[in-house]
Amino acid sequence: MSSSSIWPYCSAHQFAHQCTPRYPIANAESGAQNQQSPYRLAGPRVYQLANMAELEPLDTLFLVVLGIFVFFMQAGFAMLEAGAVRAKNTKNILLKNVLDACIGAFVWWAWGYGLAYGSGPDPNPFIGTADVSSETQGGQGFLSIAWTGSQEHPVGYDFASWFFSYGFAAASSTVVSGAVAERTQLSSYLVYTVFITGWIYPLIAHWVWAPAGWLSAFNPNKDDAVLGGCIDFAGSGVVHLTGGVAGLVGSAIIGARRGRYGPDGGVVEMPGHSTVLQVLGTFILWVGWYGFNPGSTLTISTDGDAQTMARVVMTTTLSAAASGTTTVIIDR
């Protein structure tokens, strides 16, 4: 039975309130079939579905769509940073953002994803490993080996998971481009991009999010995880703290921009050349957060996923609004 035949008359509002499918539902007590209504409301968190497997494609679609939101944050970073630098450096900062996404995609496909989430026959708590066994080499691998053919996930979830996590890796890398704007050569920045996307970020992601990680709350053996593991729902530590620390270290090593300080040691103002780009980039990043945070449920078909996602959407909105308001009050 297709999803369109199961949910022919359920509006989004009705579905959100646990609208059940339009087919005969057996009564648990009498065995009679309910033919009275195209839909009816079930009890709290009770979903009467013909076959839960029919909802699995929704998880793939969920990750792909929200992964697009996360990837679109690259455009937000590019506009925000381009507007915040002087006009002469616009092309340089935009090219860095584009190459972050391009080079990061190949690195994440070739080995970054495997280092982050790979789990061989003997999982390593520090780094992801390849599974070269003939029976279980699918899943989180290197170079997407064994993701097709007999090992392929029936609804393509492996590919969707790779794409969604690629957006996270790219965001972690791009955070640094703004921190070192106007004072790094393109060639040296690209070396950094390969290093953080292919080594630094994957290791930290493995520590916290892989089942075998030494900081992972998902580790089935709690004795192997420090203090029971670190809970990082959407990457505040894994993604943003990693990028922030890398940016801080890079800025400290490179130093200030030329001309930033005058002969007397005073700070010389270097305003960005486009407020329009800065504001537009900020709003695009805000939209991107609606993929980053709610999408971190990773699935939408199981009980509680939609509720969690809805809560995260509101929290994300209030957090962005509070930070923006605070910034205006402080800077006015």
CSV table of C-alpha atoms in Angstrom, one decimal:
chain,number,residue,atom,x,y,z
A,1,MET,CA,0.0,0.0,0.0
A,2,SER,CA,1.5,3.4,-1.0
A,3,SER,CA,1.7,6.3,1.4
A,4,SER,CA,-0.8,8.2,-0.8
A,5,SER,CA,-3.4,5.5,-0.3
A,6,ILE,CA,-2.8,5.3,3.4
A,7,TRP,CA,-3.0,9.1,4.0
A,8,PRO,CA,-5.4,10.3,1.3
A,9,TYR,CA,-7.3,12.9,3.4
A,10,CYS,CA,-5.1,13.6,6.4
A,11,SER,CA,-4.0,17.2,6.5
A,12,ALA,CA,-0.7,18.2,8.0
A,13,HIS,CA,-2.6,19.3,11.2
A,14,GLN,CA,-4.4,16.0,11.4
A,15,PHE,CA,-1.2,14.1,10.9
A,16,ALA,CA,0.5,16.0,13.6
A,17,HIS,CA,-2.3,15.0,15.9
A,18,GLN,CA,-1.8,11.3,15.2
A,19,CYS,CA,-4.1,10.9,12.3
A,20,THR,CA,-4.4,7.2,11.6
A,21,PRO,CA,-4.4,5.6,8.1
A,22,ARG,CA,-7.5,5.2,6.0
A,23,TYR,CA,-8.0,1.4,6.0
A,24,PRO,CA,-9.9,-1.0,8.3
A,25,ILE,CA,-8.4,-1.1,11.8
A,26,ALA,CA,-9.1,-4.2,13.8
A,27,ASN,CA,-10.6,-3.6,17.2
A,28,ALA,CA,-8.3,-5.0,19.9
A,29,GLU,CA,-11.1,-6.3,22.0
A,30,SER,CA,-13.8,-7.6,19.6
A,31,GLY,CA,-11.8,-8.1,16.5
A,32,ALA,CA,-14.3,-6.0,14.6
A,33,GLN,CA,-13.1,-3.6,11.9
A,34,ASN,CA,-13.5,0.2,12.2
A,35,GLN,CA,-15.1,1.4,9.0
A,36,GLN,CA,-16.7,4.6,10.4
A,37,SER,CA,-14.3,7.4,9.4
A,38,PRO,CA,-11.5,8.1,6.9
A,39,TYR,CA,-9.3,8.9,9.9
A,40,ARG,CA,-9.6,9.1,13.6
A,41,LEU,CA,-7.3,10.3,16.4
A,42,ALA,CA,-5.3,7.7,18.2
A,43,GLY,CA,-4.2,7.9,21.9
A,44,PRO,CA,-1.0,9.6,22.9
A,45,ARG,CA,2.0,8.3,20.9
A,46,VAL,CA,0.0,5.4,19.5
A,47,TYR,CA,0.2,4.9,15.8
A,48,GLN,CA,-1.8,2.2,14.1
A,49,LEU,CA,0.0,1.6,10.8
A,50,ALA,CA,-0.4,-1.3,8.3
A,51,ASN,CA,3.3,-1.7,8.1
A,52,MET,CA,6.0,0.5,9.7
A,53,ALA,CA,8.4,-0.5,7.0
A,54,GLU,CA,6.3,1.6,4.6
A,55,LEU,CA,7.5,4.7,6.5
A,56,GLU,CA,11.2,4.0,6.2
A,57,PRO,CA,11.5,6.0,2.9
A,58,LEU,CA,10.3,9.0,4.9
A,59,ASP,CA,13.5,8.8,7.0
A,60,THR,CA,15.6,9.0,3.8
A,61,LEU,CA,13.6,11.9,2.5
A,62,PHE,CA,13.8,13.6,5.8
A,63,LEU,CA,17.6,13.5,5.9
A,64,VAL,CA,17.9,14.5,2.3
A,65,VAL,CA,15.6,17.5,2.6
A,66,LEU,CA,17.0,18.8,5.9
A,67,GLY,CA,20.5,18.0,4.6
A,68,ILE,CA,19.9,20.5,1.8
A,69,PHE,CA,19.0,23.1,4.4
A,70,VAL,CA,22.3,22.4,6.2
A,71,PHE,CA,24.2,22.6,2.9
A,72,PHE,CA,22.5,25.9,2.1
A,73,MET,CA,24.3,27.3,5.1
A,74,GLN,CA,27.4,27.4,2.9
A,75,ALA,CA,25.6,30.2,1.0
A,76,GLY,CA,24.9,32.0,4.3
A,77,PHE,CA,28.5,31.8,5.4
A,78,ALA,CA,29.7,33.0,2.0
A,79,MET,CA,27.4,36.1,2.0
A,80,LEU,CA,28.0,36.9,5.7
A,81,GLU,CA,31.8,36.8,5.3
A,82,ALA,CA,31.8,38.5,1.9
A,83,GLY,CA,29.8,41.4,3.4
A,84,ALA,CA,32.1,41.6,6.5
A,85,VAL,CA,35.4,42.0,4.6
A,86,ARG,CA,36.6,44.8,2.5
A,87,ALA,CA,35.6,44.9,-1.2
A,88,LYS,CA,39.1,44.0,-2.4
A,89,ASN,CA,38.9,40.6,-0.6
A,90,THR,CA,35.4,39.6,-1.7
A,91,LYS,CA,36.5,37.2,-4.4
A,92,ASN,CA,39.1,35.5,-2.2
A,93,ILE,CA,36.6,34.8,0.6
A,94,LEU,CA,33.9,33.6,-1.8
A,95,LEU,CA,36.4,31.2,-3.5
A,96,LYS,CA,37.4,29.8,-0.2
A,97,ASN,CA,33.8,29.1,0.7
A,98,VAL,CA,33.1,27.4,-2.6
A,99,LEU,CA,36.2,25.2,-2.4
A,100,ASP,CA,35.4,24.3,1.2
A,101,ALA,CA,32.2,22.6,-0.1
A,102,CYS,CA,33.9,21.1,-3.2
A,103,ILE,CA,37.0,19.7,-1.7
A,104,GLY,CA,35.2,18.8,1.5
A,105,ALA,CA,32.8,16.6,-0.5
A,106,PHE,CA,35.5,14.5,-2.0
A,107,VAL,CA,37.4,14.2,1.3
A,108,TRP,CA,34.3,13.2,3.2
A,109,TRP,CA,33.4,10.6,0.6
A,110,ALA,CA,36.9,9.1,0.3
A,111,TRP,CA,37.8,8.7,3.9
A,112,GLY,CA,36.3,11.4,6.2
A,113,TYR,CA,33.0,9.6,6.7
A,114,GLY,CA,34.7,6.3,7.3
A,115,LEU,CA,37.0,7.7,9.9
A,116,ALA,CA,34.0,9.3,11.6
A,117,TYR,CA,31.5,6.4,11.6
A,118,GLY,CA,33.3,3.3,10.3
A,119,SER,CA,33.1,0.3,12.6
A,120,GLY,CA,35.1,-2.8,11.6
A,121,PRO,CA,35.0,-6.2,13.2
A,122,ASP,CA,37.0,-4.7,16.2
A,123,PRO,CA,35.7,-1.2,16.7
A,124,ASN,CA,38.2,1.4,17.7
A,125,PRO,CA,37.3,4.0,20.3
A,126,PHE,CA,39.6,6.6,18.8
A,127,ILE,CA,39.1,6.3,15.0
A,128,GLY,CA,36.7,4.7,12.6
A,129,THR,CA,37.9,1.6,10.8
A,130,ALA,CA,37.0,-0.2,7.6
A,131,ASP,CA,35.1,-3.4,7.6
A,132,VAL,CA,36.5,-5.6,4.9
A,133,SER,CA,34.6,-8.8,5.7
A,134,SER,CA,32.6,-10.2,2.9
A,135,GLU,CA,29.4,-10.3,4.9
A,136,THR,CA,29.2,-7.0,6.7
A,137,GLN,CA,31.2,-4.5,4.7
A,138,GLY,CA,28.2,-2.3,4.0
A,139,GLY,CA,27.2,0.7,6.0
A,140,GLN,CA,29.7,3.4,7.1
A,141,GLY,CA,32.6,2.7,4.8
A,142,PHE,CA,35.3,4.4,2.8
A,143,LEU,CA,34.8,5.5,-0.8
A,144,SER,CA,31.2,4.3,-0.4
A,145,ILE,CA,32.4,0.7,-0.9
A,146,ALA,CA,29.6,-1.9,-0.8
A,147,TRP,CA,26.9,0.7,-0.6
A,148,THR,CA,25.3,-0.7,-3.7
A,149,GLY,CA,24.4,-4.2,-4.9
A,150,SER,CA,23.3,-6.7,-2.3
A,151,GLN,CA,24.7,-4.6,0.6
A,152,GLU,CA,22.7,-1.5,-0.4
A,153,HIS,CA,20.1,-0.2,2.1
A,154,PRO,CA,16.7,-0.8,0.6
A,155,VAL,CA,15.7,2.9,0.9
A,156,GLY,CA,19.1,4.4,0.4
A,157,TYR,CA,19.6,5.6,4.0
A,158,ASP,CA,23.4,5.1,3.8
A,159,PHE,CA,23.7,7.7,1.1
A,160,ALA,CA,21.3,10.1,2.8
A,161,SER,CA,23.2,9.8,6.1
A,162,TRP,CA,26.5,10.5,4.2
A,163,PHE,CA,25.0,13.6,2.7
A,164,PHE,CA,23.5,14.9,5.9
A,165,SER,CA,26.8,14.4,7.8
A,166,TYR,CA,28.7,16.0,5.0
A,167,GLY,CA,26.9,19.2,5.6
A,168,PHE,CA,28.0,19.1,9.2
A,169,ALA,CA,31.7,18.5,8.2
A,170,ALA,CA,31.5,21.4,5.7
A,171,ALA,CA,30.1,23.7,8.3
A,172,SER,CA,32.9,22.9,10.8
A,173,SER,CA,35.4,23.7,8.1
A,174,THR,CA,33.8,26.9,6.9
A,175,VAL,CA,33.6,28.4,10.4
A,176,VAL,CA,37.3,29.0,10.2
A,177,SER,CA,37.2,30.9,6.9
A,178,GLY,CA,35.6,33.9,8.6
A,179,ALA,CA,37.9,33.8,11.6
A,180,VAL,CA,41.0,34.1,9.4
A,181,ALA,CA,39.5,36.2,6.6
A,182,GLU,CA,41.7,38.7,4.7
A,183,ARG,CA,45.0,37.2,6.0
A,184,THR,CA,45.5,33.7,4.5
A,185,GLN,CA,46.7,32.6,1.1
A,186,LEU,CA,44.3,30.4,-0.8
A,187,SER,CA,46.8,27.5,-1.1
A,188,SER,CA,47.5,27.4,2.6
A,189,TYR,CA,43.7,27.6,3.4
A,190,LEU,CA,43.0,24.6,1.1
A,191,VAL,CA,45.6,22.5,3.0
A,192,TYR,CA,43.7,23.4,6.2
A,193,THR,CA,40.4,22.4,4.6
A,194,VAL,CA,41.7,18.9,3.7
A,195,PHE,CA,43.2,18.5,7.2
A,196,ILE,CA,40.1,19.5,9.2
A,197,THR,CA,37.5,17.7,7.0
A,198,GLY,CA,39.6,14.6,6.6
A,199,TRP,CA,41.2,14.2,10.0
A,200,ILE,CA,40.3,16.6,12.8
A,201,TYR,CA,36.5,16.7,12.5
A,202,PRO,CA,36.1,13.0,11.7
A,203,LEU,CA,38.0,12.0,14.8
A,204,ILE,CA,35.9,14.2,17.1
A,205,ALA,CA,32.7,13.0,15.5
A,206,HIS,CA,33.8,9.4,16.0
A,207,TRP,CA,34.6,10.1,19.7
A,208,VAL,CA,31.2,11.5,20.4
A,209,TRP,CA,28.7,10.0,17.9
A,210,ALA,CA,30.0,6.6,16.9
A,211,PRO,CA,28.9,3.7,19.0
A,212,ALA,CA,32.5,2.7,19.8
A,213,GLY,CA,33.7,6.3,20.6
A,214,TRP,CA,35.4,6.9,24.0
A,215,LEU,CA,33.1,9.9,24.6
A,216,SER,CA,30.0,8.4,23.0
A,217,ALA,CA,26.7,8.2,24.9
A,218,PHE,CA,25.8,5.6,22.3
A,219,ASN,CA,28.5,3.2,23.4
A,220,PRO,CA,26.8,0.0,24.5
A,221,ASN,CA,29.5,-0.6,27.1
A,222,LYS,CA,29.2,2.4,29.4
A,223,ASP,CA,32.5,1.5,31.1
A,224,ASP,CA,34.3,2.3,27.8
A,225,ALA,CA,32.9,5.8,27.6
A,226,VAL,CA,34.2,8.5,29.9
A,227,LEU,CA,31.6,9.5,32.5
A,228,GLY,CA,29.0,7.6,30.5
A,229,GLY,CA,29.6,9.6,27.3
A,230,CYS,CA,29.0,13.1,26.0
A,231,ILE,CA,25.5,14.0,24.8
A,232,ASP,CA,25.7,16.4,21.9
A,233,PHE,CA,22.4,16.5,20.1
A,234,ALA,CA,23.2,18.7,17.1
A,235,GLY,CA,26.9,19.3,17.1
A,236,SER,CA,27.4,22.3,19.4
A,237,GLY,CA,30.7,20.7,20.5
A,238,VAL,CA,31.5,18.3,17.7
A,239,VAL,CA,30.9,20.9,14.9
A,240,HIS,CA,31.0,24.4,16.2
A,241,LEU,CA,33.4,24.1,19.1
A,242,THR,CA,35.8,22.2,16.8
A,243,GLY,CA,35.6,25.0,14.2
A,244,GLY,CA,35.7,27.7,16.8
A,245,VAL,CA,38.9,26.4,18.4
A,246,ALA,CA,40.5,25.9,15.0
A,247,GLY,CA,39.6,29.5,14.1
A,248,LEU,CA,41.0,30.7,17.4
A,249,VAL,CA,44.3,28.9,17.0
A,250,GLY,CA,44.6,30.0,13.4
A,251,SER,CA,44.0,33.6,14.3
A,252,ALA,CA,46.5,33.5,17.1
A,253,ILE,CA,49.2,32.0,14.8
A,254,ILE,CA,48.5,34.3,11.8
A,255,GLY,CA,48.0,37.5,13.8
A,256,ALA,CA,46.0,40.6,13.0
A,257,ARG,CA,45.3,41.9,9.6
A,258,ARG,CA,47.8,44.4,8.1
A,259,GLY,CA,46.9,47.9,9.1
A,260,ARG,CA,44.6,46.8,11.9
A,261,TYR,CA,46.6,48.8,14.5
A,262,GLY,CA,47.9,52.3,14.0
A,263,PRO,CA,51.4,53.6,14.9
A,264,ASP,CA,50.1,54.4,18.4
A,265,GLY,CA,48.8,50.9,18.9
A,266,GLY,CA,45.2,52.0,18.6
A,267,VAL,CA,42.7,49.9,16.7
A,268,VAL,CA,42.0,51.0,13.1
A,269,GLU,CA,38.4,50.4,12.0
A,270,MET,CA,38.0,48.1,9.0
A,271,PRO,CA,34.2,48.0,8.3
A,272,GLY,CA,32.8,45.4,6.0
A,273,HIS,CA,31.8,46.7,2.6
A,274,SER,CA,28.1,45.4,2.4
A,275,THR,CA,25.6,45.4,5.2
A,276,VAL,CA,23.1,43.9,2.8
A,277,LEU,CA,25.2,40.8,2.3
A,278,GLN,CA,25.8,40.5,6.1
A,279,VAL,CA,22.1,40.6,6.9
A,280,LEU,CA,21.1,38.3,4.0
A,281,GLY,CA,23.8,35.8,5.0
A,282,THR,CA,22.5,35.9,8.6
A,283,PHE,CA,19.0,35.1,7.6
A,284,ILE,CA,20.2,32.2,5.3
A,285,LEU,CA,22.1,30.8,8.2
A,286,TRP,CA,19.0,31.1,10.4
A,287,VAL,CA,17.1,29.1,7.9
A,288,GLY,CA,19.9,26.5,7.7
A,289,TRP,CA,19.6,25.9,11.4
A,290,TYR,CA,16.1,24.5,10.8
A,291,GLY,CA,17.9,21.7,9.0
A,292,PHE,CA,20.9,21.4,11.3
A,293,ASN,CA,19.0,21.1,14.6
A,294,PRO,CA,15.6,19.4,13.9
A,295,GLY,CA,17.4,17.1,11.4
A,296,SER,CA,19.6,15.7,14.2
A,297,THR,CA,16.8,13.4,15.2
A,298,LEU,CA,18.0,11.5,12.1
A,299,THR,CA,14.7,9.8,11.6
A,300,ILE,CA,11.0,10.9,11.5
A,301,SER,CA,9.2,7.6,11.4
A,302,THR,CA,9.6,6.3,14.9
A,303,ASP,CA,7.7,7.3,18.0
A,304,GLY,CA,8.8,10.6,19.5
A,305,ASP,CA,10.8,11.8,16.5
A,306,ALA,CA,8.2,14.4,15.4
A,307,GLN,CA,7.7,15.6,18.9
A,308,THR,CA,11.4,16.1,19.4
A,309,MET,CA,11.8,17.8,16.1
A,310,ALA,CA,9.0,20.3,16.8
A,311,ARG,CA,10.4,21.2,20.2
A,312,VAL,CA,13.8,21.8,18.6
A,313,VAL,CA,12.3,24.0,15.9
A,314,MET,CA,10.8,26.3,18.6
A,315,THR,CA,14.0,26.3,20.7
A,316,THR,CA,16.1,27.1,17.6
A,317,THR,CA,13.8,30.0,16.8
A,318,LEU,CA,13.9,31.5,20.3
A,319,SER,CA,17.6,31.1,20.6
A,320,ALA,CA,18.3,32.9,17.3
A,321,ALA,CA,15.8,35.7,18.3
A,322,ALA,CA,17.4,36.1,21.7
A,323,SER,CA,21.0,36.2,20.3
A,324,GLY,CA,20.0,38.8,17.7
A,325,THR,CA,18.1,41.0,20.2
A,326,THR,CA,21.0,40.8,22.7
A,327,THR,CA,23.5,41.8,20.0
A,328,VAL,CA,21.5,44.8,19.0
A,329,ILE,CA,21.1,45.9,22.6
A,330,ILE,CA,24.8,45.6,23.3
A,331,ASP,CA,26.0,47.2,20.1
A,332,ARG,CA,23.5,50.1,20.0
